[in-house]
Short mmCIF file of C-alpha atoms in Angstrom, two decimals:
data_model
loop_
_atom_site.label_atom_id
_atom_site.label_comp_id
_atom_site.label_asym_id
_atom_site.label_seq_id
_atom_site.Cartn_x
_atom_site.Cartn_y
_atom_site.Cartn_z
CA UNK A 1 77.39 138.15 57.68
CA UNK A 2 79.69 137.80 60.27
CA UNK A 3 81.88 134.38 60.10
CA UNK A 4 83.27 132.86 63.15
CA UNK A 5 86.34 130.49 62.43
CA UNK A 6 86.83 127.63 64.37
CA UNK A 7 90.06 128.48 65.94
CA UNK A 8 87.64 131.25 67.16
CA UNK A 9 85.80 128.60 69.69
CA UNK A 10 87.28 129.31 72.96
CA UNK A 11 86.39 132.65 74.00
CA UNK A 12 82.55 132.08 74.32
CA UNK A 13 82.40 131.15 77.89
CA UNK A 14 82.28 133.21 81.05
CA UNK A 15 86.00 134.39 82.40
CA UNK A 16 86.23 132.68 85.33
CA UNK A 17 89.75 131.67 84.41
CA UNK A 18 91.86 131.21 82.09
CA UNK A 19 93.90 128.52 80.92
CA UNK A 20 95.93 126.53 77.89
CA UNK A 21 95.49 122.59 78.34
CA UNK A 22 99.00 122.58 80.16
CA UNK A 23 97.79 124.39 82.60
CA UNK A 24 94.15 122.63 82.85
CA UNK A 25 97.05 119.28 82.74
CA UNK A 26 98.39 120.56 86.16
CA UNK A 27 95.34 121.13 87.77
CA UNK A 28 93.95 117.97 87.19
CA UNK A 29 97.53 116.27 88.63
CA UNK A 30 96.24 117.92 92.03
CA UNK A 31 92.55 118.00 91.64
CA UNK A 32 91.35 114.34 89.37
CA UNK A 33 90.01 112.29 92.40
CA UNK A 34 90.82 109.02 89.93
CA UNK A 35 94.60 109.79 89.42
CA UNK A 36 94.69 110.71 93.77
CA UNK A 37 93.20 107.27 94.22
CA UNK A 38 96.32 105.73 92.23
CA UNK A 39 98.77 108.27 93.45
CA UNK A 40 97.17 106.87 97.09
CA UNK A 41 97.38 103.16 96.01
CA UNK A 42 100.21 103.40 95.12
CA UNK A 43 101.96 104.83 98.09
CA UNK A 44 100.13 101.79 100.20
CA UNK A 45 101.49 98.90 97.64
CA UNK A 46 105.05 100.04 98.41
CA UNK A 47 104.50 98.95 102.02
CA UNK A 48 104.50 95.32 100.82
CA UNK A 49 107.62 94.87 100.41
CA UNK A 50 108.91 96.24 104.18
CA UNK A 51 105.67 93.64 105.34
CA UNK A 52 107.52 91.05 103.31
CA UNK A 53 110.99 91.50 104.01
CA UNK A 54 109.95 91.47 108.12
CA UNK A 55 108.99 87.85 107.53
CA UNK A 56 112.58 86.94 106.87
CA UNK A 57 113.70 89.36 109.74
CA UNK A 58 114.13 88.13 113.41
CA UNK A 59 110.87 87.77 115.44
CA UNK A 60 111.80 88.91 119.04
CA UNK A 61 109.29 89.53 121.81
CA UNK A 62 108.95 90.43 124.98
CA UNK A 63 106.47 88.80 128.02
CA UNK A 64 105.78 89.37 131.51
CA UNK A 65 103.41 88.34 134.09
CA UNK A 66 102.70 88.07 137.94
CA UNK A 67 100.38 86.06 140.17
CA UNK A 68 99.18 85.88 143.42
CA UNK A 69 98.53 82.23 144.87
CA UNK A 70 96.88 80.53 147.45
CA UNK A 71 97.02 76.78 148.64
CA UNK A 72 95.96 74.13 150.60
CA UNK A 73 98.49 71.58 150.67
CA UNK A 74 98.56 67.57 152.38
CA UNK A 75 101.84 65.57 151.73
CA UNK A 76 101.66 61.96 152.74
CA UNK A 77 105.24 62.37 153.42
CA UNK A 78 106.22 63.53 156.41
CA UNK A 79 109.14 65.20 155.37
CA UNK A 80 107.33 67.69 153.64
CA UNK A 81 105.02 70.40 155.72
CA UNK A 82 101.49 70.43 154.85
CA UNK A 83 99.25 73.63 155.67
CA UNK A 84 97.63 76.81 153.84
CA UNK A 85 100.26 78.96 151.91
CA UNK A 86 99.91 82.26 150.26
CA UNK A 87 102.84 83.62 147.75
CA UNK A 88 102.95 85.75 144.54
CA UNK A 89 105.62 84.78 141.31
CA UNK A 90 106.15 86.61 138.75
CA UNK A 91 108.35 85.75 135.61
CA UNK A 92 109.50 87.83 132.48
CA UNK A 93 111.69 86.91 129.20
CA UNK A 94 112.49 87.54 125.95
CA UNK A 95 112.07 85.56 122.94
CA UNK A 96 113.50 85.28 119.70
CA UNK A 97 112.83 83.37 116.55
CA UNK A 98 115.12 83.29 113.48
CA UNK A 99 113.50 81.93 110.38
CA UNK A 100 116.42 79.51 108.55
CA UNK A 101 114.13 78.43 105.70
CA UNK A 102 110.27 79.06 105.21
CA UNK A 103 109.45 78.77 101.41
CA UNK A 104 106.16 80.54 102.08
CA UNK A 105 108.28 84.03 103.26
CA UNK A 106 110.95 83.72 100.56
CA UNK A 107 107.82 83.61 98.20
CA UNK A 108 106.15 86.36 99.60
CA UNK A 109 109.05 88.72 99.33
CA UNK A 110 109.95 87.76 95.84
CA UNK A 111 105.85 88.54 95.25
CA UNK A 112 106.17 91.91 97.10
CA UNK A 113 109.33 92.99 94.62
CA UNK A 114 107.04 92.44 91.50
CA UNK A 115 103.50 93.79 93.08
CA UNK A 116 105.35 97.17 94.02
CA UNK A 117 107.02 96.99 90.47
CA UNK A 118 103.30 96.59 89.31
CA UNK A 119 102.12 99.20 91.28
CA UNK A 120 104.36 102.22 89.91
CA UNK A 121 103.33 100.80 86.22
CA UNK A 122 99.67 101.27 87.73
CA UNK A 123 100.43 104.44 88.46
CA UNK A 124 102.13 105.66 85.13
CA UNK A 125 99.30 104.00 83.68
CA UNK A 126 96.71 106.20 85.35
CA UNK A 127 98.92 109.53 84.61
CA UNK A 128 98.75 108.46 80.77
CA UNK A 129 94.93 108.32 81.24
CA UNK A 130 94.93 111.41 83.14
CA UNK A 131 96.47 113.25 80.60
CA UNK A 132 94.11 111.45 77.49
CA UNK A 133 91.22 111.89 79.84
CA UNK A 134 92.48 116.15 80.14
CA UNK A 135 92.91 116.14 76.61
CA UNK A 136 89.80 115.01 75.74
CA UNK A 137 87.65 117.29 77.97
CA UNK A 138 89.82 120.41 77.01
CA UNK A 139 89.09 119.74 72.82
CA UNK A 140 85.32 118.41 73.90
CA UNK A 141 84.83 121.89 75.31
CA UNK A 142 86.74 123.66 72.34
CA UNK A 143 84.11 121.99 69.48
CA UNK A 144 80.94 122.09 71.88
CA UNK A 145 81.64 126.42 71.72
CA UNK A 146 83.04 126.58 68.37
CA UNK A 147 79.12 124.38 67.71
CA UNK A 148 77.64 126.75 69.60
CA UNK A 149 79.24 129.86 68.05
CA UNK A 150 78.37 128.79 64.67
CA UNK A 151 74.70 128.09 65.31
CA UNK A 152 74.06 131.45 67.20
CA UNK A 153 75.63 133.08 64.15
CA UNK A 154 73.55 131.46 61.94
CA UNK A 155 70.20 131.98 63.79
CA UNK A 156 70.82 135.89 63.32
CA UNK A 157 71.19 135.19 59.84
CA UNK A 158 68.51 133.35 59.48
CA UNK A 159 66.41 136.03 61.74
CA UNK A 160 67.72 138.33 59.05
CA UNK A 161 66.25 136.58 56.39
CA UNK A 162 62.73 135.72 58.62
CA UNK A 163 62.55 139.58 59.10
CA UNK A 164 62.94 139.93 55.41
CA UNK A 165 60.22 137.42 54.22
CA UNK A 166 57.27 138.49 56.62
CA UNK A 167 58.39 142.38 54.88
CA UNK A 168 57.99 141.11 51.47
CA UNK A 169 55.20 139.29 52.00
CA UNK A 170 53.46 142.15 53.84
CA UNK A 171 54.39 144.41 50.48
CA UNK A 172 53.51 141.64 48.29
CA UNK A 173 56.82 140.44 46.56
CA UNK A 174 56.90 137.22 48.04
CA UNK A 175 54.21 134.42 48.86
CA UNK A 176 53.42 132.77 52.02
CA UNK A 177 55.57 130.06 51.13
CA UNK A 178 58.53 132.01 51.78
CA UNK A 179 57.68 133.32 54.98
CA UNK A 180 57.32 129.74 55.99
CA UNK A 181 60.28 128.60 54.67
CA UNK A 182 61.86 131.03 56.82
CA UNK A 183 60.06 130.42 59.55
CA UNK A 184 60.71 127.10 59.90
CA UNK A 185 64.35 127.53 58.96
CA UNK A 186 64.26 129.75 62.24
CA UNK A 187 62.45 127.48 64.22
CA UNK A 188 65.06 124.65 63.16
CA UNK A 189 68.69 126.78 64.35
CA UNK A 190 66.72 127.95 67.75
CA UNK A 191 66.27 124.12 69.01
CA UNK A 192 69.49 123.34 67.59
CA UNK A 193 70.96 126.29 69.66
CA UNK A 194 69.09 124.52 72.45
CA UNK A 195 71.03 121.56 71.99
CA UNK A 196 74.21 123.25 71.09
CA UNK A 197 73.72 124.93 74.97
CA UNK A 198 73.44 121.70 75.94
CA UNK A 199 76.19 120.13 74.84
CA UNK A 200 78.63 122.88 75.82
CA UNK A 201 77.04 122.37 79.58
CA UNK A 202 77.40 118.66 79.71
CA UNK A 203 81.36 119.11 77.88
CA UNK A 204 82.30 121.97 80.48
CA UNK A 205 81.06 119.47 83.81
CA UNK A 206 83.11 116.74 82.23
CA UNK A 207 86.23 118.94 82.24
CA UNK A 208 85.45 120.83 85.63
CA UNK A 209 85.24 117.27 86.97
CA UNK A 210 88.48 116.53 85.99
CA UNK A 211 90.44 119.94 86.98
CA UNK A 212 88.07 120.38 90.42
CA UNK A 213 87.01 123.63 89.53
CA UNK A 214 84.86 125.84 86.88
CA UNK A 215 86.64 126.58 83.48
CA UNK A 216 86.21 129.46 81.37
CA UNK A 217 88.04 130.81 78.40
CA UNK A 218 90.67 128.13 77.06
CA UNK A 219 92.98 128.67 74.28
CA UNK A 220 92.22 127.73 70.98
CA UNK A 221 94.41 126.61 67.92
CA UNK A 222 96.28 129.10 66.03
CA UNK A 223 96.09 129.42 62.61
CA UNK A 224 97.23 126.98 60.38
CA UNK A 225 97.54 123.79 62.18
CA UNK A 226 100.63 121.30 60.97
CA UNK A 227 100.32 118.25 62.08
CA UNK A 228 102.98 115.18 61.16
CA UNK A 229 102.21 111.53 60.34
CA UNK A 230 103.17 108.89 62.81
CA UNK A 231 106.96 108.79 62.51
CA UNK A 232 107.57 105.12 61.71
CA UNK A 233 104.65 105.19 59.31
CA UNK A 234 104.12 101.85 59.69
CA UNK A 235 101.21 100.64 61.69
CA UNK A 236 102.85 96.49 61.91
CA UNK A 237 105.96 98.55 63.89
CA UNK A 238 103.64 100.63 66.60
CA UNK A 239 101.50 97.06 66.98
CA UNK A 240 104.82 95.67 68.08
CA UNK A 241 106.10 98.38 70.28
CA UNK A 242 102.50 98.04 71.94
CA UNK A 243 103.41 94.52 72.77
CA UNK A 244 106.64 95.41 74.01
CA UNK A 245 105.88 98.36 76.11
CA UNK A 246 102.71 98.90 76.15
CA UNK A 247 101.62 99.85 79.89
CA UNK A 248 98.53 97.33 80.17
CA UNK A 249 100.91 94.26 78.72
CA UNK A 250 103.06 95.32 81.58
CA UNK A 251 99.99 95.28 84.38
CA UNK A 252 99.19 91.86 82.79
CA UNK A 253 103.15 90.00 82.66
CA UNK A 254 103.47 91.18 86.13
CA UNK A 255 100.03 89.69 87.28
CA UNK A 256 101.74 86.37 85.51
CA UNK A 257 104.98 86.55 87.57
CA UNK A 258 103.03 87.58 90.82
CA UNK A 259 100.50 84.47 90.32
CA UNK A 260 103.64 82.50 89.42
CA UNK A 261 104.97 83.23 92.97
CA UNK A 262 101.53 82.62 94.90
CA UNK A 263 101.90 78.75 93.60
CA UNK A 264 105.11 78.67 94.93
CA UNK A 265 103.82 80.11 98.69
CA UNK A 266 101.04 77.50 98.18
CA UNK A 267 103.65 74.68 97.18
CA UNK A 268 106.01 75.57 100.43
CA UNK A 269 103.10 74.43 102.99
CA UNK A 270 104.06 70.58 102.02
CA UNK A 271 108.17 71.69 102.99
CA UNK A 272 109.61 71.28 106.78
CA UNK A 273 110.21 75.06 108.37
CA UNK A 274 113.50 75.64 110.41
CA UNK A 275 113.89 78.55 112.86
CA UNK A 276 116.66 79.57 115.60
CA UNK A 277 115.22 80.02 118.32
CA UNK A 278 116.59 81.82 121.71
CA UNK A 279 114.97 82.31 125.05
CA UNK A 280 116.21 84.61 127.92
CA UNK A 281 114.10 84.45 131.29
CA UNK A 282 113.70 85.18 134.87
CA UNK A 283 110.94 83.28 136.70
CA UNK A 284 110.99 83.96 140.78
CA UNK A 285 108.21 83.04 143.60
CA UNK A 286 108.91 83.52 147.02
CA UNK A 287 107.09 80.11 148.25
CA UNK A 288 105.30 77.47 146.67
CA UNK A 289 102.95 74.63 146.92
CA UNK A 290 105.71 72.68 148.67
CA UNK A 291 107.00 75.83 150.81
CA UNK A 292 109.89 76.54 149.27
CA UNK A 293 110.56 79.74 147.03
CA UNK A 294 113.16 79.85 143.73
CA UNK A 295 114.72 82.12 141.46
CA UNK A 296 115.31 80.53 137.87
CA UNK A 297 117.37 82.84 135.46
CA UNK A 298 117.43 80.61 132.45
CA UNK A 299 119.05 81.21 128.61
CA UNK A 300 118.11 78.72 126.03
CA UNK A 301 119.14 78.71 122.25
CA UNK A 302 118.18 76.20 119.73
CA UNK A 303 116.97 75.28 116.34
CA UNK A 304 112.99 74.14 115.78
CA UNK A 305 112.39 71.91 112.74
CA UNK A 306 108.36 71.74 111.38
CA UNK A 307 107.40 68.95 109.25
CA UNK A 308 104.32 69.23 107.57
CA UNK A 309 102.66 65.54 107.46
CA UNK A 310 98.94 65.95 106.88
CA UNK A 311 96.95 69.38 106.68
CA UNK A 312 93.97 67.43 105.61
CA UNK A 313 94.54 68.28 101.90
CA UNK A 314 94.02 71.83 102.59
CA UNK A 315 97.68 72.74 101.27
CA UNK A 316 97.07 70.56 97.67
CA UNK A 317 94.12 72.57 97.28
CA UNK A 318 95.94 75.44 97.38
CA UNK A 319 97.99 74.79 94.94
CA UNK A 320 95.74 73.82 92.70
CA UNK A 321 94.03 77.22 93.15
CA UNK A 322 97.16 79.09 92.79
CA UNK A 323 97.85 76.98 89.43
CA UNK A 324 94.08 77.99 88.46
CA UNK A 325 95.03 81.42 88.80
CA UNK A 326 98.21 81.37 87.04
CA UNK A 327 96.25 80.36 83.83
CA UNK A 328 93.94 82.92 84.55
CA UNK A 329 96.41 85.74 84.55
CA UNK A 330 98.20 83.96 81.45
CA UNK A 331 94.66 84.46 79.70
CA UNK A 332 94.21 88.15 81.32
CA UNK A 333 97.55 88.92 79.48
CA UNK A 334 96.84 87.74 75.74
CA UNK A 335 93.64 89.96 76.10
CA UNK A 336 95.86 92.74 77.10
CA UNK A 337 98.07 92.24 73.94
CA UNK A 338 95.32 91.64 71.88
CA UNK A 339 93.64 94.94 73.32
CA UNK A 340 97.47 96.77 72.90
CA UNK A 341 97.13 95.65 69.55
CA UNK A 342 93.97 96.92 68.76
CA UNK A 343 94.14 100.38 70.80
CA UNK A 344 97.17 100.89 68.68
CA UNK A 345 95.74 100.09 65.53
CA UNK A 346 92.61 102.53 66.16
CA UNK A 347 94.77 105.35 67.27
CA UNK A 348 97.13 105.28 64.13
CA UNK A 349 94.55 105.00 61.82
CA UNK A 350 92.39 107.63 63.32
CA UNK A 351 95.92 109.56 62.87
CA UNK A 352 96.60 108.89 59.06
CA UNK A 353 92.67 109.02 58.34
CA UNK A 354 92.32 112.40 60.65
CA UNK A 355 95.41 113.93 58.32
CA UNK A 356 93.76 113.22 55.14
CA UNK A 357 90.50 114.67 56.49
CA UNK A 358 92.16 117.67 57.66
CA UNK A 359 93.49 118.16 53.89
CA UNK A 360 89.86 117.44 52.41
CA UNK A 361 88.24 119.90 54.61
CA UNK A 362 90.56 122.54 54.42
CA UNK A 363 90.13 122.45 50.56
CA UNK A 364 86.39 122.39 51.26
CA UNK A 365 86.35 125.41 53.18
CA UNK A 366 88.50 126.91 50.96
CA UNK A 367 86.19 125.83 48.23
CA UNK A 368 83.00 127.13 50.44
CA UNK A 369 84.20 130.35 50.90
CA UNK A 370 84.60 131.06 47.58
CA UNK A 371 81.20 129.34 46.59
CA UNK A 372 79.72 131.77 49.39
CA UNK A 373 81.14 135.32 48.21
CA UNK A 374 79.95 134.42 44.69
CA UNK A 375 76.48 133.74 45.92
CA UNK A 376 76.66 137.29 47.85
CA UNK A 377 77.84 138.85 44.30
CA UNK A 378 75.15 136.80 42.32
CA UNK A 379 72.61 138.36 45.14
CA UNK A 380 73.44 141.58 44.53
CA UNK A 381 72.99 141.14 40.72
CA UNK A 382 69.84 139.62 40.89
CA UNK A 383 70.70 136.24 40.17
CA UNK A 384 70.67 134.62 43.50
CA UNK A 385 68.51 135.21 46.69
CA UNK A 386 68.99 135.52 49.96
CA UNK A 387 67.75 131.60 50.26
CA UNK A 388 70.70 131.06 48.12
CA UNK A 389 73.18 132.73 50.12
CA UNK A 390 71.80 131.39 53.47
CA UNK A 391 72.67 127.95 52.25
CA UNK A 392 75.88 128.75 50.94
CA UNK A 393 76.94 130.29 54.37
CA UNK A 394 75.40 127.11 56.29
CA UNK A 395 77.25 124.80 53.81
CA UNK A 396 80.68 126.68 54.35
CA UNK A 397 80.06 126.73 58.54
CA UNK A 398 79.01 122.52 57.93
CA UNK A 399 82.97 122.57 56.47
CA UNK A 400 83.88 124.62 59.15
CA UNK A 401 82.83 122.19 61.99
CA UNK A 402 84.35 118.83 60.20
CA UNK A 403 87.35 120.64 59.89
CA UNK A 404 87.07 121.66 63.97
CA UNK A 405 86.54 118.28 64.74
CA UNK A 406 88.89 116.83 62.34
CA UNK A 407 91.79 118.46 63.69
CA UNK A 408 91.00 117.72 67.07
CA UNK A 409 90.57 113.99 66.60
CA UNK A 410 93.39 113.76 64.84
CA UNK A 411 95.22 115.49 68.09
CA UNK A 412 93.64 113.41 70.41
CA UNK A 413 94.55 110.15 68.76
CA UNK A 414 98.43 110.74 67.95
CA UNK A 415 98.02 111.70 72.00
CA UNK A 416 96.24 107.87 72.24
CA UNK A 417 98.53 106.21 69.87
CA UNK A 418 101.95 107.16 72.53
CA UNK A 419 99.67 106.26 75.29
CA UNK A 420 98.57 102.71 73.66
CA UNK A 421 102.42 102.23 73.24
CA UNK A 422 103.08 103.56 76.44
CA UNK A 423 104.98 106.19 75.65
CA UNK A 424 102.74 109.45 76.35
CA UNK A 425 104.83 111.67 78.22
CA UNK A 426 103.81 115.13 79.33
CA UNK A 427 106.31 116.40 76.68
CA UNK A 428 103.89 115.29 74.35
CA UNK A 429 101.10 117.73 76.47
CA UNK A 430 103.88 120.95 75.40
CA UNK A 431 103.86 119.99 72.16
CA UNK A 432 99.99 120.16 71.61
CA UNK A 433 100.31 123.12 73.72
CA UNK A 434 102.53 125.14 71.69
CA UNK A 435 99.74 124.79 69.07
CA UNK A 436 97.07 127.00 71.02
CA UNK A 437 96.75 130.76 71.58
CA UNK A 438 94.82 132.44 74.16
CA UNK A 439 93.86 135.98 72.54
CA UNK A 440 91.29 134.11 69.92
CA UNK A 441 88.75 136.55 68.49
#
């Protein structure tokens, strides 16, 4: 019978196009509507620090205005003419305002350095997941088909065998119980082939969500796979590169420092303010109330002291929120080394566990194989039936599929142990890369 390997798991879809997971990596840079949204919040957190620098930056503005006027006017002096006027003024300027100190801008702008700081961790952050995320579809897909492969292989077989027990029975060398047996081995491999179809569905819309577009034949792993232990092998030294560099510990310390900074925006309403301040007008009116017109040009500079005396307790409340939220994002950051630690610990043992599978397995398909073609020889000398060899080839395609899956997880978490540490680069992408080959039979 006809043996698919499980590097062999690629080429079963339809060719709509084809693609290694670099490739399907670069896609989903332009297409993944998650990593867009970062690349897009991103680009709009930088503008907080131009919005908080202008706070510190001269205030200058320009007004105008003109009026017409009329008036009924009655002096009790004599000396002045009463009577109905009509007259227009008009009046323009500039003004100008020059913050000196204002602890709530100087807080703000020391906030906006560390939340656009944040922001491009954010960002890496989301192109690690990205590339996990493309990972993870691309090897999903692999094992769904490889699944797939094997089960549609082993319904012939077992068709084979069906074929051959209703014959036997019809000729009398077998009882009914074998044609039943068969029959319900047949039955068993059709709805798994249902699910199998299934899966492979469910995998490819995962991926096609990700790369914005349909995906067909994707390169498989060549033959033999060598993959290396985590390089230190010592699980206590990735735990504390996680806490130092970890991407999420990063998000976390800078939520610190940035609620560190609101307290001190909310702790600046009790301090005075001091601005220069500088006015340049013109204010004209050809008559007035009293009859007579004027032209003012006027220039006035000066300095403008605030003192804060009594906001009814609006500003202590403040603080006390700010100070709430401080300890909040002091919390939010042990949770985030706490979940470093434990992300990191997952991923390397899934590494060191997924290596000694892979060794297991490969002996156990090794062993399978052989257990298989002596089955076949014992069938052909009478000492085995086809039952026999049935089970041998389902046994050594069982082996098959843990190894699959074994090699893949093992992939996928040294890929989740440089991201937990925050050190998954797309270098890391070519290296799994170099591992696949697209002309799998």
């Amino acid at each position: 019978m006809r043996r698919i390997s499980f590097l062999a798991a690629a080429l079963l879809a339809s060719q709509t196009w084809a693609a290694d997971l670099l490739s399907v990596y670069r896609e989903a840079q332009v297409q993944d509507a998650a990593y867009a949204s970062a690349k897009a919040q991103f680009i709009g957190a930088q503008e907080k620090l131009p919005q908080a620098r202008a706070l510190l930056l001269p205030n200058v503005n320009f007004g105008a205005n003109s009026h017409w006027n009329e008036a009924d006017t009655r002096f009790n002096n004599p000396a002045f003419v009463s009577g109905h006027r009509e007259f227009y003024d008009y009046n323009y300027g500039i003004n100008l305002t020059q913050p000196i100190y204002r602890g709530q801008n100087t807080a703000t702008y020391e906030q906006a350095k560390v939340q656009v700081k944040q922001a491009s961790t954010q960002l890496a952050a989301s192109a690690q997941d990205l590339m996990t995320r493309v990972a993870q579809g691309y090897f999903d897909v692999l094992l769904a088909r490889f699944n797939l492969a094997t089960i549609r292989s082993q319904k012939i077989a077992v068709a084979q065998q069906l074929e051959q027990a209703k014959r036997n029975f019809i000729v009398g060398t077998a009882t009914i119980t074998d044609s039943r047996d068969a029959q319900a081995r047949y039955d068993l491999v059709v709805a798994q082939q249902l699910v199998g179809e299934n899966d492979v569905e469910v995998k490819t819309r995962t991926l096609e969500q990700i790369v914005g577009k349909p995906v067909g034949r994707l390169a498989g792993l060549r033959t033999p796979v060598n993959l290396n232990p985590p390089q230190p092998a010592d699980m206590g030294a990735w735990v504390e590169q996680a806490y130092q560099s970890s991407l999420l510990v990063a998000i976390a310390q800078q939520s610190v420092e940035i609620a560190a900074q609101e307290i001190k925006k909310a702790d600046a309403g009790h301090y005075p303010t001091l601005d220069a301040v500088g006015s340049l007008s013109d204010v004209n009116a050809n008559s007035s109330s009293a009859g007579i017109g004027s032209d003012v040009k006027a220039l006035v500079v000066g300095v403008q002291l605030n003192v804060p005396l009594y906001q009814g307790g609006g500003i202590s409340s403040r603080v006390r929120e700010a100070v709430a939220g401080q300890e909040r994002a002091r919390q939010d950051l042990e949770g985030a080394r706490r979940a470093a630690a434990l992300q990191t610990r997952t991923a390397y043992l899934g590494v060191t566990s997924g290596l000694g599978q892979t060794r297991a397995l490969r002996q156990a398909v090794d062993s399978s194989t052989l257990q298989l073609e002596s089955t076949k020889l014992g069938q052909e000398v009478g000492v085995r039936t086809q039952v026999d060899v049935l089970n041998a080839d389902q046994q050594l395609a069982a082996a098959q599929r843990d190894l699959a899956q074994a090699v893949y997880n093992t992939i996928l978490n040294q890929l989740k142990l440089k991201a937990a540490v925050g050190k998954l680069a797309e270098a890391d992408l070519v290296g799994v890369n170099v591992l696949l080959r697209e002309d799998v039979q």
